[in-house]
GROMACS .gro file of C-alpha atoms in nm:
model
  344
    1MET     CA    1  -1.809  -1.235   0.486
    2THR     CA    2  -1.881  -0.907   0.660
    3LEU     CA    3  -1.627  -0.634   0.725
    4SER     CA    4  -1.528  -0.500   1.065
    5HIS     CA    5  -1.327  -0.192   1.145
    6ARG     CA    6  -0.961  -0.218   1.240
    7SER     CA    7  -0.732  -0.062   1.501
    8LEU     CA    8  -0.441   0.153   1.384
    9ALA     CA    9  -0.232   0.408   1.574
   10GLY     CA   10  -0.484   0.423   1.856
   11MET     CA   11  -0.777   0.480   1.622
   12THR     CA   12  -1.064   0.269   1.494
   13VAL     CA   13  -1.039   0.286   1.115
   14HIS     CA   14  -1.215   0.170   0.800
   15PRO     CA   15  -1.048  -0.140   0.649
   16LEU     CA   16  -1.024   0.022   0.306
   17GLY     CA   17  -0.753   0.288   0.300
   18VAL     CA   18  -0.649   0.528   0.025
   19GLY     CA   19  -0.311   0.495  -0.144
   20CYS     CA   20  -0.194   0.842  -0.246
   21ARG     CA   21   0.102   0.757  -0.468
   22PRO     CA   22  -0.092   0.810  -0.794
   23ILE     CA   23  -0.191   1.168  -0.709
   24GLY     CA   24   0.171   1.274  -0.658
   25GLY     CA   25   0.305   1.162  -0.991
   26ARG     CA   26   0.625   0.974  -1.059
   27ALA     CA   27   0.946   1.108  -0.907
   28THR     CA   28   1.238   1.104  -1.148
   29GLY     CA   29   1.485   1.001  -0.879
   30THR     CA   30   1.707   1.301  -0.950
   31GLY     CA   31   1.567   1.501  -0.662
   32SER     CA   32   1.507   1.798  -0.888
   33SER     CA   33   1.181   1.732  -1.070
   34ALA     CA   34   0.890   1.496  -1.101
   35GLN     CA   35   0.642   1.389  -1.364
   36ARG     CA   36   0.302   1.502  -1.241
   37SER     CA   37   0.010   1.264  -1.223
   38GLU     CA   38  -0.242   1.257  -1.506
   39LEU     CA   39  -0.501   1.311  -1.233
   40GLN     CA   40  -0.567   1.683  -1.202
   41ASP     CA   41  -0.508   1.835  -0.858
   42ASP     CA   42  -0.868   1.954  -0.820
   43ASP     CA   43  -0.996   1.605  -0.903
   44ALA     CA   44  -0.751   1.451  -0.655
   45ARG     CA   45  -0.863   1.680  -0.374
   46ASP     CA   46  -1.226   1.619  -0.462
   47GLY     CA   47  -1.173   1.243  -0.454
   48LEU     CA   48  -1.003   1.257  -0.114
   49LYS     CA   49  -1.284   1.466   0.034
   50ARG     CA   50  -1.548   1.233  -0.111
   51ALA     CA   51  -1.363   0.937   0.034
   52VAL     CA   52  -1.377   1.088   0.384
   53LYS     CA   53  -1.753   1.135   0.345
   54ARG     CA   54  -1.782   0.768   0.249
   55GLY     CA   55  -1.597   0.665   0.566
   56ALA     CA   56  -1.231   0.653   0.458
   57SER     CA   57  -1.001   0.705   0.752
   58VAL     CA   58  -0.655   0.578   0.643
   59PHE     CA   59  -0.448   0.768   0.387
   60ASP     CA   60  -0.101   0.653   0.283
   61THR     CA   61   0.157   0.889   0.132
   62ALA     CA   62   0.534   0.947   0.113
   63ASP     CA   63   0.777   1.230   0.050
   64LEU     CA   64   0.888   1.071  -0.277
   65TYR     CA   65   0.541   1.069  -0.434
   66GLY     CA   66   0.582   1.366  -0.663
   67LEU     CA   67   0.858   1.498  -0.434
   68GLY     CA   68   0.605   1.609  -0.173
   69HIS     CA   69   0.319   1.683  -0.413
   70SER     CA   70   0.107   1.393  -0.285
   71GLN     CA   71   0.155   1.507   0.074
   72ARG     CA   72   0.064   1.866  -0.006
   73LEU     CA   73  -0.255   1.766  -0.189
   74LEU     CA   74  -0.349   1.537   0.099
   75GLY     CA   75  -0.286   1.811   0.354
   76GLN     CA   76  -0.504   2.054   0.161
   77ALA     CA   77  -0.787   1.804   0.120
   78LEU     CA   78  -0.791   1.688   0.483
   79ALA     CA   79  -0.731   2.024   0.649
   80HIS     CA   80  -1.076   2.023   0.812
   81ASP     CA   81  -1.087   1.649   0.888
   82ARG     CA   82  -0.744   1.588   1.039
   83GLU     CA   83  -0.871   1.449   1.370
   84LYS     CA   84  -1.094   1.198   1.188
   85VAL     CA   85  -0.821   1.035   0.980
   86CYS     CA   86  -0.504   0.832   1.016
   87ILE     CA   87  -0.213   0.932   0.791
   88THR     CA   88   0.066   0.686   0.719
   89THR     CA   89   0.384   0.804   0.552
   90ARG     CA   90   0.745   0.711   0.489
   91VAL     CA   91   1.077   0.878   0.413
   92ALA     CA   92   1.242   0.776   0.088
   93HIS     CA   93   1.376   1.102  -0.055
   94ARG     CA   94   1.747   1.125   0.021
   95GLY     CA   95   1.846   1.464  -0.116
   96THR     CA   96   2.215   1.528  -0.046
   97ALA     CA   97   2.225   1.321   0.274
   98ALA     CA   98   2.449   1.016   0.301
   99HIS     CA   99   2.134   0.807   0.343
  100ALA     CA  100   1.760   0.870   0.369
  101TYR     CA  101   1.766   0.728   0.724
  102ALA     CA  102   2.064   0.927   0.851
  103PRO     CA  103   1.916   1.080   1.169
  104PRO     CA  104   1.956   1.452   1.081
  105HIS     CA  105   1.802   1.394   0.739
  106LEU     CA  106   1.529   1.167   0.876
  107ARG     CA  107   1.424   1.435   1.124
  108HIS     CA  108   1.441   1.704   0.856
  109GLN     CA  109   1.226   1.505   0.613
  110LEU     CA  110   0.967   1.431   0.879
  111GLU     CA  111   0.954   1.800   0.969
  112GLN     CA  112   0.901   1.876   0.600
  113THR     CA  113   0.628   1.612   0.588
  114LEU     CA  114   0.451   1.779   0.882
  115GLU     CA  115   0.462   2.107   0.689
  116ASN     CA  116   0.346   1.945   0.366
  117LEU     CA  117   0.052   1.779   0.541
  118GLN     CA  118  -0.033   2.091   0.745
  119THR     CA  119  -0.038   1.887   1.065
  120GLY     CA  120   0.136   1.876   1.400
  121TYR     CA  121   0.176   1.499   1.420
  122LEU     CA  122   0.198   1.185   1.208
  123ASP     CA  123  -0.003   0.874   1.284
  124VAL     CA  124   0.229   0.611   1.133
  125VAL     CA  125   0.582   0.646   0.995
  126LEU     CA  126   0.703   0.341   0.806
  127LEU     CA  127   1.064   0.236   0.766
  128ASP     CA  128   1.159   0.017   0.471
  129ALA     CA  129   1.311  -0.308   0.601
  130ASP     CA  130   1.546  -0.327   0.300
  131SER     CA  131   1.677   0.030   0.322
  132PHE     CA  132   1.910   0.064   0.619
  133GLY     CA  133   2.232   0.099   0.423
  134PRO     CA  134   2.536  -0.132   0.390
  135GLY     CA  135   2.541  -0.377   0.676
  136ASP     CA  136   2.226  -0.208   0.812
  137CYS     CA  137   2.451   0.070   0.940
  138PHE     CA  138   2.159   0.313   0.982
  139LEU     CA  139   1.921   0.064   1.145
  140ASN     CA  140   1.971   0.141   1.513
  141ASP     CA  141   1.995   0.518   1.468
  142ALA     CA  142   1.680   0.527   1.256
  143ALA     CA  143   1.490   0.318   1.510
  144ILE     CA  144   1.608   0.537   1.800
  145THR     CA  145   1.514   0.853   1.609
  146LEU     CA  146   1.158   0.737   1.541
  147HIS     CA  147   1.104   0.605   1.892
  148ASP     CA  148   1.222   0.940   2.028
  149LEU     CA  149   0.974   1.121   1.804
  150ARG     CA  150   0.703   0.883   1.923
  151THR     CA  151   0.789   0.960   2.286
  152ARG     CA  152   0.755   1.330   2.199
  153ARG     CA  153   0.416   1.250   2.038
  154LEU     CA  154   0.515   1.379   1.697
  155ILE     CA  155   0.457   1.022   1.578
  156ARG     CA  156   0.187   0.794   1.713
  157SER     CA  157   0.317   0.465   1.572
  158VAL     CA  158   0.633   0.326   1.413
  159GLY     CA  159   0.588   0.084   1.124
  160LEU     CA  160   0.802  -0.148   0.918
  161SER     CA  161   0.749  -0.219   0.549
  162LEU     CA  162   0.850  -0.579   0.479
  163PRO     CA  163   1.049  -0.698   0.175
  164SER     CA  164   0.883  -0.887  -0.109
  165GLY     CA  165   1.000  -1.081  -0.411
  166PRO     CA  166   1.183  -1.410  -0.453
  167GLY     CA  167   1.474  -1.324  -0.222
  168ALA     CA  168   1.253  -1.247   0.078
  169SER     CA  169   1.213  -1.616   0.170
  170ASP     CA  170   1.588  -1.690   0.179
  171PRO     CA  171   1.692  -1.816   0.528
  172ALA     CA  172   1.965  -1.552   0.560
  173ALA     CA  173   1.714  -1.282   0.463
  174GLY     CA  174   1.474  -1.421   0.723
  175ALA     CA  175   1.736  -1.407   0.998
  176ARG     CA  176   1.823  -1.051   0.903
  177LEU     CA  177   1.455  -0.952   0.906
  178ILE     CA  178   1.420  -1.082   1.261
  179ARG     CA  179   1.713  -0.860   1.363
  180VAL     CA  180   1.544  -0.561   1.198
  181LEU     CA  181   1.215  -0.636   1.372
  182GLU     CA  182   1.391  -0.660   1.707
  183ALA     CA  183   1.558  -0.322   1.651
  184VAL     CA  184   1.254  -0.135   1.519
  185LYS     CA  185   0.991  -0.298   1.743
  186PRO     CA  186   0.714  -0.192   1.504
  187ASP     CA  187   0.358  -0.109   1.603
  188VAL     CA  188   0.244  -0.168   1.243
  189LEU     CA  189   0.359  -0.387   0.953
  190ALA     CA  190   0.318  -0.316   0.582
  191ALA     CA  191   0.368  -0.542   0.282
  192ARG     CA  192   0.291  -0.569  -0.087
  193TYR     CA  193   0.033  -0.840  -0.136
  194ASN     CA  194  -0.241  -0.931  -0.385
  195GLY     CA  195  -0.392  -1.225  -0.569
  196LEU     CA  196  -0.089  -1.253  -0.797
  197SER     CA  197   0.166  -1.284  -0.518
  198ALA     CA  198   0.254  -1.542  -0.260
  199GLU     CA  199   0.185  -1.435   0.097
  200PRO     CA  200   0.487  -1.258   0.249
  201SER     CA  201   0.664  -1.438   0.528
  202VAL     CA  202   0.860  -1.351   0.840
  203ALA     CA  203   1.148  -1.599   0.880
  204GLY     CA  204   0.941  -1.878   0.730
  205GLU     CA  205   0.620  -1.791   0.913
  206SER     CA  206   0.318  -1.652   0.729
  207LEU     CA  207   0.305  -1.273   0.763
  208PHE     CA  208  -0.056  -1.278   0.874
  209ALA     CA  209   0.008  -1.557   1.125
  210TYR     CA  210   0.304  -1.362   1.264
  211ALA     CA  211   0.104  -1.039   1.279
  212GLY     CA  212  -0.182  -1.215   1.456
  213ARG     CA  213   0.053  -1.364   1.712
  214GLU     CA  214   0.213  -1.025   1.775
  215GLN     CA  215  -0.125  -0.845   1.758
  216LEU     CA  216  -0.009  -0.607   1.486
  217PRO     CA  217  -0.220  -0.448   1.212
  218VAL     CA  218  -0.098  -0.499   0.854
  219LEU     CA  219  -0.116  -0.240   0.577
  220VAL     CA  220  -0.161  -0.425   0.248
  221CYS     CA  221  -0.006  -0.232  -0.041
  222GLU     CA  222  -0.083  -0.282  -0.411
  223PRO     CA  223  -0.390  -0.504  -0.353
  224LEU     CA  224  -0.496  -0.453  -0.717
  225ALA     CA  225  -0.152  -0.550  -0.853
  226ARG     CA  226  -0.116  -0.202  -1.006
  227GLY     CA  227  -0.443  -0.250  -1.191
  228LEU     CA  228  -0.370  -0.592  -1.341
  229LEU     CA  229  -0.644  -0.759  -1.138
  230THR     CA  230  -0.906  -0.515  -1.272
  231GLY     CA  231  -0.816  -0.563  -1.639
  232LYS     CA  232  -0.682  -0.209  -1.655
  233TYR     CA  233  -0.402  -0.282  -1.903
  234GLY     CA  234  -0.573  -0.541  -2.115
  235ALA     CA  235  -0.951  -0.554  -2.109
  236THR     CA  236  -0.958  -0.754  -2.433
  237PRO     CA  237  -0.695  -0.905  -2.664
  238PRO     CA  238  -0.487  -0.833  -2.863
  239PHE     CA  239  -0.243  -0.688  -2.611
  240THR     CA  240   0.047  -0.450  -2.641
  241PRO     CA  241   0.334  -0.404  -2.393
  242VAL     CA  242   0.265  -0.155  -2.116
  243CYS     CA  243   0.485   0.078  -1.911
  244THR     CA  244   0.291   0.208  -1.612
  245SER     CA  245   0.322   0.552  -1.453
  246SER     CA  246   0.526   0.391  -1.173
  247GLY     CA  247   0.778   0.250  -1.423
  248GLN     CA  248   0.652  -0.110  -1.422
  249HIS     CA  249   0.676  -0.299  -1.753
  250PHE     CA  250   0.425  -0.567  -1.852
  251SER     CA  251   0.485  -0.783  -2.156
  252VAL     CA  252   0.226  -0.917  -2.398
  253GLU     CA  253   0.277  -1.265  -2.248
  254GLN     CA  254   0.217  -1.140  -1.894
  255LEU     CA  255  -0.095  -0.948  -1.989
  256ALA     CA  256  -0.231  -1.246  -2.181
  257ALA     CA  257  -0.168  -1.481  -1.887
  258VAL     CA  258  -0.350  -1.247  -1.646
  259TYR     CA  259  -0.639  -1.199  -1.889
  260ASP     CA  260  -0.687  -1.574  -1.931
  261GLY     CA  261  -0.652  -1.634  -1.557
  262LEU     CA  262  -0.925  -1.380  -1.474
  263GLU     CA  263  -1.175  -1.540  -1.713
  264PRO     CA  264  -1.339  -1.759  -1.442
  265LEU     CA  265  -1.404  -1.445  -1.235
  266ARG     CA  266  -1.550  -1.258  -1.532
  267GLN     CA  267  -1.781  -1.550  -1.605
  268ARG     CA  268  -1.906  -1.574  -1.247
  269PHE     CA  269  -1.914  -1.207  -1.140
  270GLY     CA  270  -1.908  -1.005  -1.464
  271ASP     CA  271  -1.636  -0.806  -1.640
  272ASP     CA  272  -1.694  -0.465  -1.478
  273PRO     CA  273  -1.348  -0.342  -1.360
  274ALA     CA  274  -1.511  -0.208  -1.042
  275VAL     CA  275  -1.644  -0.556  -0.959
  276LEU     CA  276  -1.305  -0.715  -1.028
  277ALA     CA  277  -1.147  -0.452  -0.801
  278HIS     CA  278  -1.400  -0.537  -0.530
  279LEU     CA  279  -1.303  -0.904  -0.548
  280ALA     CA  280  -0.931  -0.822  -0.528
  281LEU     CA  281  -0.978  -0.595  -0.226
  282ARG     CA  282  -1.205  -0.841  -0.047
  283PHE     CA  283  -0.956  -1.119  -0.113
  284CYS     CA  284  -0.682  -0.928   0.070
  285LEU     CA  285  -0.910  -0.826   0.356
  286GLY     CA  286  -1.017  -1.185   0.402
  287GLN     CA  287  -0.662  -1.297   0.483
  288TYR     CA  288  -0.646  -1.130   0.824
  289ASP     CA  289  -0.897  -0.954   1.049
  290GLN     CA  290  -0.656  -0.663   1.111
  291ALA     CA  291  -0.557  -0.610   0.747
  292ILE     CA  292  -0.608  -0.264   0.597
  293VAL     CA  293  -0.585  -0.247   0.219
  294LEU     CA  294  -0.452   0.065   0.049
  295ALA     CA  295  -0.609   0.120  -0.292
  296GLY     CA  296  -0.502   0.406  -0.516
  297PHE     CA  297  -0.727   0.587  -0.760
  298SER     CA  298  -0.702   0.750  -1.102
  299THR     CA  299  -1.036   0.938  -1.081
  300SER     CA  300  -1.246   1.058  -0.790
  301ASP     CA  301  -1.539   0.851  -0.921
  302GLN     CA  302  -1.325   0.536  -0.904
  303LEU     CA  303  -1.236   0.606  -0.543
  304GLU     CA  304  -1.600   0.657  -0.444
  305THR     CA  305  -1.701   0.340  -0.631
  306ASN     CA  306  -1.452   0.137  -0.424
  307TYR     CA  307  -1.625   0.255  -0.106
  308ASN     CA  308  -1.971   0.197  -0.248
  309LEU     CA  309  -1.885  -0.165  -0.327
  310ILE     CA  310  -1.655  -0.265  -0.041
  311ASP     CA  311  -1.939  -0.325   0.207
  312GLU     CA  312  -2.111  -0.567  -0.028
  313PRO     CA  313  -2.065  -0.910   0.135
  314LEU     CA  314  -1.870  -1.190  -0.027
  315SER     CA  315  -2.000  -1.535   0.066
  316GLU     CA  316  -1.762  -1.805   0.182
  317GLY     CA  317  -1.830  -1.991  -0.143
  318ASP     CA  318  -1.750  -1.685  -0.353
  319PHE     CA  319  -1.436  -1.617  -0.151
  320ALA     CA  320  -1.319  -1.975  -0.203
  321PHE     CA  321  -1.387  -1.940  -0.577
  322VAL     CA  322  -1.181  -1.618  -0.597
  323ASP     CA  323  -0.903  -1.776  -0.393
  324ASP     CA  324  -0.888  -2.074  -0.629
  325ALA     CA  325  -0.895  -1.854  -0.940
  326TYR     CA  326  -0.601  -1.648  -0.811
  327ARG     CA  327  -0.412  -1.964  -0.717
  328ARG     CA  328  -0.452  -2.099  -1.070
  329LEU     CA  329  -0.350  -1.761  -1.211
  330ARG     CA  330  -0.030  -1.763  -1.005
  331MET     CA  331   0.045  -2.112  -1.135
  332ARG     CA  332  -0.013  -1.993  -1.492
  333LEU     CA  333   0.227  -1.701  -1.444
  334SER     CA  334   0.483  -1.924  -1.278
  335ALA     CA  335   0.469  -2.175  -1.563
  336ALA     CA  336   0.529  -1.888  -1.805
  337GLY     CA  337   0.822  -1.766  -1.596
  338ALA     CA  338   0.647  -1.433  -1.558
  339VAL     CA  339   0.532  -1.421  -1.196
  340ASP     CA  340   0.834  -1.241  -1.047
  341ALA     CA  341   0.827  -0.972  -1.312
  342VAL     CA  342   0.459  -0.908  -1.244
  343VAL     CA  343   0.453  -0.902  -0.863
  344SER     CA  344   0.800  -0.778  -0.765
   0.00000   0.00000   0.00000
C-alpha cells in the first residue's frame, strides 16, 4: 500500500501531519498558568524544522496548548517556511468571555493566534462540534464569523471536529450533528480515531464514507492512542497505573489488555516502538485516501523517525493482519469494560 499526497486548504500536503499539543504543555484550565512540556523549547523547534525538511506540511495547534506556547514555538520554527506549510488550529481558551465561540472573543483569539504564529492568515480553523453552548446558542454566530473571515482571506478553510465516545452514535446526537454540519458547512473534518476505537460516524454513516461522498479531507487525531499503540506506557509487565501529561488515566488492567493485544504485532513485525507507531499510522491512513494523520512527538528524533518510516509500504496482507489484531484488541478491551476509558 503506497502513500499519496492529500489536498487540504488549497494545498497538496504530506499525509503525515504533526500534532503540536505535546510541545505546548498541559493547560491548567484556570487561564492563568500552564504546566510546560517536558520537551525543551529548543528541541521542539529543532524537531519542527527537521520535520519540514523531511516533507512535513501539516501542523496542528491550538490556543489552549500551553496557553499559546505551542503556537509561539510553531511560529518561530516555521517563520522561514510559512508558504510551504498548512497550519490547522482551533479556539478553546475562553478567558473571561461568556463562551469561547462568542463572536467578539472568537475574533480576538484568532487575532492572537495570528500574532502567536507570526502569520497573516490561517489555513484551517476547526470548530468543536460539541462546544456551541447550551442549545447550540453560539452555533450560527460562530459559523458566520468564520465564514466572514474566510471571505476576507484571513482563513482559508473552516473545519469541524466531530464528537467521539459512546454517546456520539445516539440517534438524537446524530440528528444534532447534521444540524451542526448544515450550519458550519465545513471544508475539512477532524476526528479522534485509532486502532483502539470504533470508526466515528455521521448520523449512522461511516465518517470516511461520508467524507468521501462529500469530498472532504479528514484530519485524524490521536492515531497512536496517546502512545498506547506503541507500548509507551507498558513495554513489559508488571504494569503500574499511568497518568499522562494530558490528564488521561490508564489502569493496570487497561495497560495489560493493550499489551496482550499487541503481542501478535510484536511477533510479526518486532517490538520496536517506532515500528509499532508506523503500523498504527499506516492503519489510519489506509482507511481513507484523503485522511491526514496528526502524530505528536516527545523528541525531535522521534518525529524524524516517523517520517523516515512512513513511506515504507505495508502490503495488503500485512494491513489485513494489523486490522485483525486491532479488532481483537478492541474486543478484549470491551470484554474487560475498559474500551471507553481508553479511547474517549
